[in-house]
PDB file of C-alpha atoms and ligand atoms in Angstrom:
ATOM      1  CA  MET A 805      16.381  15.166  11.240  1.00  0.00           C
ATOM      2  CA  GLN A 806      18.472  13.720   8.479  1.00  0.00           C
ATOM      3  CA  THR A 807      15.391  12.395   6.712  1.00  0.00           C
ATOM      4  CA  LYS A 808      14.479  15.961   5.835  1.00  0.00           C
ATOM      5  CA  LYS A 809      17.859  16.753   4.408  1.00  0.00           C
ATOM      6  CA  TRP A 810      17.642  13.798   2.042  1.00  0.00           C
ATOM      7  CA  ARG A 811      14.199  14.734   0.900  1.00  0.00           C
ATOM      8  CA  GLN A 812      15.308  18.189  -0.051  1.00  0.00           C
ATOM      9  CA  MET A 813      18.063  16.816  -2.219  1.00  0.00           C
ATOM     10  CA  LYS A 814      17.533  16.519  -5.921  1.00  0.00           C
ATOM     11  CA  ASN A 815      17.528  12.760  -5.821  1.00  0.00           C
ATOM     12  CA  GLU A 816      15.766  11.614  -2.696  1.00  0.00           C
ATOM     13  CA  TYR A 817      16.998   8.032  -3.101  1.00  0.00           C
ATOM     14  CA  LYS A 818      20.626   9.007  -2.626  1.00  0.00           C
ATOM     15  CA  VAL A 819      22.196   8.866   0.804  1.00  0.00           C
ATOM     16  CA  PRO A 820      25.483  10.695   1.444  1.00  0.00           C
ATOM     17  CA  VAL A 821      28.124   8.233   2.628  1.00  0.00           C
ATOM     18  CA  ALA A 822      31.450  10.037   2.141  1.00  0.00           C
ATOM     19  CA  ALA A 823      32.552   9.733   5.784  1.00  0.00           C
ATOM     20  CA  LEU A 824      31.534   6.097   5.910  1.00  0.00           C
ATOM     21  CA  LEU A 825      33.504   5.244   2.768  1.00  0.00           C
ATOM     22  CA  ARG A 826      36.635   6.795   4.258  1.00  0.00           C
ATOM     23  CA  ASN A 827      36.418   4.478   7.263  1.00  0.00           C
ATOM     24  CA  PRO A 828      36.301   0.813   6.305  1.00  0.00           C
ATOM     25  CA  GLY A 829      34.973  -1.196   9.222  1.00  0.00           C
ATOM     26  CA  SER A 830      32.504   1.487  10.308  1.00  0.00           C
ATOM     27  CA  ARG A 831      28.748   1.467   9.872  1.00  0.00           C
ATOM     28  CA  GLN A 832      25.933   3.908   9.320  1.00  0.00           C
ATOM     29  CA  GLU A 833      22.216   3.568   9.703  1.00  0.00           C
ATOM     30  CA  ALA A 834      19.749   4.954   7.208  1.00  0.00           C
ATOM     31  CA  ASN A 835      16.067   5.220   8.030  1.00  0.00           C
ATOM     32  CA  PHE A 836      13.993   7.263   5.688  1.00  0.00           C
ATOM     33  CA  GLU A 837      10.828   7.500   3.694  1.00  0.00           C
ATOM     34  CA  VAL A 838      10.739   8.160  -0.033  1.00  0.00           C
ATOM     35  CA  LYS A 839       8.169   8.133  -2.796  1.00  0.00           C
ATOM     36  CA  ALA A 840       7.956   4.864  -4.702  1.00  0.00           C
ATOM     37  CA  PRO A 841       9.825   4.983  -8.018  1.00  0.00           C
ATOM     38  CA  SER A 842       7.955   4.071 -11.201  1.00  0.00           C
ATOM     39  CA  GLY A 843       7.995   0.601 -12.679  1.00  0.00           C
ATOM     40  CA  ILE A 844       7.048  -1.610  -9.723  1.00  0.00           C
ATOM     41  CA  GLY A 845       4.449  -3.986 -11.117  1.00  0.00           C
ATOM     42  CA  ASP A 846       2.097  -3.117 -13.965  1.00  0.00           C
ATOM     43  CA  SER A 847      -1.041  -1.037 -14.452  1.00  0.00           C
ATOM     44  CA  PHE A 848      -3.159  -3.771 -12.845  1.00  0.00           C
ATOM     45  CA  TYR A 849      -1.122  -4.495  -9.781  1.00  0.00           C
ATOM     46  CA  GLY A 850       1.920  -3.057  -8.093  1.00  0.00           C
ATOM     47  CA  VAL A 851       3.338  -0.391  -5.828  1.00  0.00           C
ATOM     48  CA  LYS A 852       1.946   2.912  -7.075  1.00  0.00           C
ATOM     49  CA  GLU A 853       4.481   5.465  -8.190  1.00  0.00           C
ATOM     50  CA  GLY A 854       4.742   8.158  -5.529  1.00  0.00           C
ATOM     51  CA  SER A 855       3.212   6.099  -2.721  1.00  0.00           C
ATOM     52  CA  PRO A 856       5.243   6.085   0.507  1.00  0.00           C
ATOM     53  CA  VAL A 857       8.090   3.592   0.831  1.00  0.00           C
ATOM     54  CA  GLY A 858       9.968   3.161   4.083  1.00  0.00           C
ATOM     55  CA  LEU A 859      13.569   2.042   4.134  1.00  0.00           C
ATOM     56  CA  LYS A 860      15.551   0.921   7.153  1.00  0.00           C
ATOM     57  CA  ALA A 861      19.099  -0.072   6.422  1.00  0.00           C
ATOM     58  CA  VAL A 862      22.504  -0.561   7.964  1.00  0.00           C
ATOM     59  CA  LEU A 863      25.453   0.233   5.722  1.00  0.00           C
ATOM     60  CA  PHE A 864      28.778  -1.454   6.473  1.00  0.00           C
ATOM     61  CA  SER A 865      31.889   0.102   5.028  1.00  0.00           C
ATOM     62  CA  MET A 866      34.296  -2.286   3.320  1.00  0.00           C
ATOM     63  CA  ARG A 867      37.403  -1.737   1.215  1.00  0.00           C
ATOM     64  CA  SER A 868      35.567  -2.479  -2.008  1.00  0.00           C
ATOM     65  CA  GLY A 869      32.333  -0.655  -1.188  1.00  0.00           C
ATOM     66  CA  LEU A 870      29.345  -0.934   1.105  1.00  0.00           C
ATOM     67  CA  GLU A 871      27.490  -3.950   2.298  1.00  0.00           C
ATOM     68  CA  VAL A 872      23.859  -3.021   2.933  1.00  0.00           C
ATOM     69  CA  LYS A 873      21.238  -4.926   4.861  1.00  0.00           C
ATOM     70  CA  GLY A 874      17.765  -3.782   5.646  1.00  0.00           C
ATOM     71  CA  GLU A 875      14.065  -3.780   5.172  1.00  0.00           C
ATOM     72  CA  ILE A 876      11.742  -2.019   2.760  1.00  0.00           C
ATOM     73  CA  SER A 877       8.061  -1.471   3.498  1.00  0.00           C
ATOM     74  CA  ALA A 878       5.421  -0.293   1.054  1.00  0.00           C
ATOM     75  CA  THR A 879       1.827  -0.864  -0.016  1.00  0.00           C
ATOM     76  CA  GLU A 880       0.903  -2.975  -3.011  1.00  0.00           C
ATOM     77  CA  GLU A 881      -2.423  -2.302  -4.657  1.00  0.00           C
ATOM     78  CA  GLY A 882      -4.498  -3.305  -7.615  1.00  0.00           C
ATOM     79  CA  LYS A 883      -7.500  -5.373  -8.553  1.00  0.00           C
ATOM     80  CA  CYS A 884      -8.357  -8.938  -7.588  1.00  0.00           C
ATOM     81  CA  SER A 885      -7.744 -11.026 -10.684  1.00  0.00           C
ATOM     82  CA  ARG A 886     -11.007 -12.938 -10.154  1.00  0.00           C
ATOM     83  CA  CYS A 887     -13.592 -10.460  -8.866  1.00  0.00           C
ATOM     84  CA  LEU A 888     -11.878  -7.130  -9.714  1.00  0.00           C
ATOM     85  CA  LYS A 889     -12.332  -5.783  -6.187  1.00  0.00           C
ATOM     86  CA  ASP A 890      -9.697  -3.285  -5.098  1.00  0.00           C
ATOM     87  CA  ILE A 891      -6.906  -4.766  -3.041  1.00  0.00           C
ATOM     88  CA  LYS A 892      -4.477  -2.804  -0.899  1.00  0.00           C
ATOM     89  CA  ARG A 893      -2.042  -4.483   1.433  1.00  0.00           C
ATOM     90  CA  PRO A 894       1.276  -3.871   3.103  1.00  0.00           C
ATOM     91  CA  VAL A 895       4.388  -5.480   1.702  1.00  0.00           C
ATOM     92  CA  LYS A 896       7.685  -5.904   3.563  1.00  0.00           C
ATOM     93  CA  VAL A 897      10.952  -7.060   2.043  1.00  0.00           C
ATOM     94  CA  GLU A 898      14.207  -7.900   3.746  1.00  0.00           C
ATOM     95  CA  PHE A 899      17.201  -7.410   1.524  1.00  0.00           C
ATOM     96  CA  SER A 900      20.942  -7.514   1.444  1.00  0.00           C
ATOM     97  CA  ALA A 901      22.929  -5.813  -1.271  1.00  0.00           C
ATOM     98  CA  PHE A 902      26.396  -4.764  -2.202  1.00  0.00           C
ATOM     99  CA  MET A 903      27.350  -1.308  -3.404  1.00  0.00           C
ATOM    100  CA  PRO A 904      30.820  -1.436  -4.912  1.00  0.00           C
ATOM    101  CA  PHE A 905      32.878   1.637  -5.794  1.00  0.00           C
ATOM    102  CA  GLU A 906      32.324   2.611  -9.393  1.00  0.00           C
ATOM    103  CA  LYS A 907      35.888   1.699 -10.298  1.00  0.00           C
ATOM    104  CA  GLU A 908      35.231  -1.838  -9.094  1.00  0.00           C
ATOM    105  CA  MET A 909      32.637  -2.097 -11.829  1.00  0.00           C
ATOM    106  CA  GLU A 910      35.180  -1.525 -14.587  1.00  0.00           C
ATOM    107  CA  GLU A 911      36.434  -4.395 -16.641  1.00  0.00           C
ATOM    108  CA  ASP A 912      40.098  -3.975 -15.789  1.00  0.00           C
ATOM    109  CA  SER A 913      39.362  -3.966 -12.093  1.00  0.00           C
ATOM    110  CA  PRO A 914      40.831  -7.033 -10.317  1.00  0.00           C
ATOM    111  CA  MET A 915      37.320  -8.212  -9.548  1.00  0.00           C
ATOM    112  CA  PRO A 916      34.750  -6.560 -11.831  1.00  0.00           C
ATOM    113  CA  TYR A 917      31.164  -6.861 -10.721  1.00  0.00           C
ATOM    114  CA  ASP A 918      28.395  -7.943 -12.974  1.00  0.00           C
ATOM    115  CA  LEU A 919      25.462  -5.535 -12.838  1.00  0.00           C
ATOM    116  CA  ASP A 920      23.116  -8.296 -13.940  1.00  0.00           C
ATOM    117  CA  GLU A 921      23.902 -10.115 -10.760  1.00  0.00           C
ATOM    118  CA  ASP A 922      21.206  -9.645  -8.130  1.00  0.00           C
ATOM    119  CA  GLY A 923      21.855  -7.210  -5.349  1.00  0.00           C
ATOM    120  CA  ILE A 924      24.730  -5.232  -6.933  1.00  0.00           C
ATOM    121  CA  TYR A 925      24.220  -1.464  -7.000  1.00  0.00           C
ATOM    122  CA  PRO A 926      27.335   0.603  -7.670  1.00  0.00           C
ATOM    123  CA  LEU A 927      27.917   3.692  -5.540  1.00  0.00           C
ATOM    124  CA  SER A 928      27.500   6.952  -7.334  1.00  0.00           C
ATOM    125  CA  GLY A 929      30.394   9.014  -6.099  1.00  0.00           C
ATOM    126  CA  ASP A 930      29.964   9.644  -2.396  1.00  0.00           C
ATOM    127  CA  PHE A 931      26.332   8.545  -2.456  1.00  0.00           C
ATOM    128  CA  ALA A 932      24.544   5.260  -1.970  1.00  0.00           C
ATOM    129  CA  ASP A 933      21.701   5.230  -4.486  1.00  0.00           C
ATOM    130  CA  PHE A 934      18.701   3.217  -3.327  1.00  0.00           C
ATOM    131  CA  GLU A 935      16.358   3.778  -6.262  1.00  0.00           C
ATOM    132  CA  GLY A 936      17.220   0.633  -8.263  1.00  0.00           C
ATOM    133  CA  LEU A 937      17.369  -1.460  -5.116  1.00  0.00           C
ATOM    134  CA  ILE A 938      13.919  -0.338  -3.955  1.00  0.00           C
ATOM    135  CA  ARG A 939      12.422  -0.975  -7.391  1.00  0.00           C
ATOM    136  CA  ASP A 940      13.983  -4.420  -7.818  1.00  0.00           C
ATOM    137  CA  GLU A 941      13.273  -5.688  -4.328  1.00  0.00           C
ATOM    138  CA  LEU A 942       9.638  -4.582  -4.320  1.00  0.00           C
ATOM    139  CA  ALA A 943       8.990  -5.861  -7.842  1.00  0.00           C
ATOM    140  CA  LEU A 944      10.358  -9.264  -6.821  1.00  0.00           C
ATOM    141  CA  GLN A 945       8.218  -9.363  -3.742  1.00  0.00           C
ATOM    142  CA  LEU A 946       4.866  -8.477  -5.335  1.00  0.00           C
ATOM    143  CA  SER A 947       2.306 -11.169  -4.687  1.00  0.00           C
ATOM    144  CA  MET A 948       2.046 -13.665  -7.505  1.00  0.00           C
ATOM    145  CA  VAL A 949      -1.457 -14.534  -6.418  1.00  0.00           C
ATOM    146  CA  ARG A 950      -3.455 -11.369  -6.810  1.00  0.00           C
ATOM    147  CA  LEU A 951      -6.647 -12.314  -5.066  1.00  0.00           C
ATOM    148  CA  CYS A 952      -8.749 -10.357  -2.560  1.00  0.00           C
ATOM    149  CA  LYS A 953      -8.859 -13.574  -0.493  1.00  0.00           C
ATOM    150  CA  PRO A 954      -7.450 -17.039  -1.172  1.00  0.00           C
ATOM    151  CA  ASP A 955     -10.847 -18.554  -1.944  1.00  0.00           C
ATOM    152  CA  CYS A 956     -12.309 -15.674  -3.959  1.00  0.00           C
ATOM    153  CA  LYS A 957     -15.132 -17.111  -6.052  1.00  0.00           C
ATOM    154  CA  GLY A 958     -14.851 -14.491  -8.761  1.00  0.00           C
ATOM    155  CA  LEU A 959     -17.600 -13.190 -11.010  1.00  0.00           C
ATOM    156  CA  CYS A 960     -20.360 -15.129 -12.733  1.00  0.00           C
ATOM    157  CA  PRO A 961     -19.245 -15.568 -16.346  1.00  0.00           C
ATOM    158  CA  GLU A 962     -22.823 -15.128 -17.550  1.00  0.00           C
ATOM    159  CA  CYS A 963     -24.109 -12.099 -15.679  1.00  0.00           C
ATOM    160  CA  GLY A 964     -21.082 -10.681 -13.873  1.00  0.00           C
ATOM    161  CA  ALA A 965     -22.561 -11.039 -10.382  1.00  0.00           C
ATOM    162  CA  ASP A 966     -19.997 -11.169  -7.594  1.00  0.00           C
ATOM    163  CA  LEU A 967     -20.179 -14.794  -6.500  1.00  0.00           C
ATOM    164  CA  ASN A 968     -18.712 -13.923  -3.099  1.00  0.00           C
ATOM    165  CA  GLU A 969     -21.818 -11.935  -2.273  1.00  0.00           C
ATOM    166  CA  VAL A 970     -24.593 -14.261  -3.466  1.00  0.00           C
ATOM    167  CA  GLU A 971     -25.221 -17.812  -2.405  1.00  0.00           C
ATOM    168  CA  ASN A 972     -26.045 -20.622  -4.826  1.00  0.00           C
ATOM    169  CA  HIS A 973     -25.967 -18.350  -7.836  1.00  0.00           C
ATOM    170  CA  SER A 974     -26.673 -20.258 -11.039  1.00  0.00           C
ATOM    171  CA  HIS A 975     -28.163 -19.999 -14.515  1.00  0.00           C
ATOM    172  CA  GLU A 976     -29.504 -23.465 -15.041  1.00  0.00           C
ATOM    173  CA  LYS A 977     -30.598 -24.133 -18.549  1.00  0.00           C
ATOM    174  CA  GLN A 978     -32.331 -27.317 -17.508  1.00  0.00           C
ATOM    175  CA  PRO A 979     -35.213 -26.589 -15.164  1.00  0.00           C
ATOM    176  CA  ASP A 980     -35.368 -28.715 -12.074  1.00  0.00           C
ATOM    177  CA  PRO A 981     -36.818 -32.107 -13.169  1.00  0.00           C
ATOM    178  CA  ARG A 982     -39.386 -31.901 -10.403  1.00  0.00           C
ATOM    179  CA  PHE A 983     -40.897 -28.903 -12.116  1.00  0.00           C
ATOM    180  CA  ARG A 984     -40.659 -30.368 -15.576  1.00  0.00           C
ATOM    181  CA  LYS A 985     -44.149 -31.889 -15.499  1.00  0.00           C
ATOM    182  CA  LEU A 986     -45.617 -28.718 -14.169  1.00  0.00           C
ATOM    183  CA  ALA A 987     -43.942 -26.710 -16.890  1.00  0.00           C
ATOM    184  CA  ASP A 988     -45.201 -29.086 -19.559  1.00  0.00           C
ATOM    185  CA  LEU A 989     -48.684 -28.807 -18.170  1.00  0.00           C
ATOM    186  CA  LYS A 990     -48.487 -25.059 -18.154  1.00  0.00           C
ATOM    187  CA  GLU A 991     -47.314 -25.060 -21.753  1.00  0.00           C
ATOM    188  CA  ARG A 992     -50.208 -27.261 -22.867  1.00  0.00           C
ATOM    189  CA  MET A 993     -52.700 -25.055 -21.086  1.00  0.00           C
ATOM    190  CA  THR A 994     -51.500 -21.855 -22.686  1.00  0.00           C
ATOM    191  CA  LYS A 995     -51.642 -23.276 -26.208  1.00  0.00           C
TER     192      LYS A 995
HETATM  193 ZN1   ZN B1142     -11.696 -11.355  -5.411  1.00  0.00          ZN
HETATM  194 ZN1   ZN B1143     -24.893 -14.985 -13.082  1.00  0.00          ZN
END
């Protein structure tokens, strides 16, 4: 299997595409699994470095480089921002990108590409390098709302109890008025 060959290479994110580049108009499929690169999310929430990332892509050869379309799947994990419970859920991203020849990136090229532009990842020699693409696409896709469930009630600010687990949790400073008289009575009696 080709997957194995790529894994054994020094940089597992690089896919050899020499034959494809020589034949504009042709296409190549790439399906492989890699370890997630660092830098997707932060220490509280993200795709953990080294966790499995699946990539399915079709690479189309063009005169100026490769057009790439595909899907990335991974697992995002972290803590619920309200109740701090651990969250782990699958994330899937569809992407399309362009991988121009390195010379197309140069300033005197007829049409230089701007690296700051989304979805531009220059080829590195005869290899398509997916590391930056995987990092960018997953980072963009990370859930903005980091909750264990949409209506997570969070923790009690006074005692830290998980309000999802207990019903009618409260720390009322004012006793129930119905008990007020009773409390007063009790106070008088103990004096
Ligand atoms: Zn929660
Ligand atoms: Zn409480």
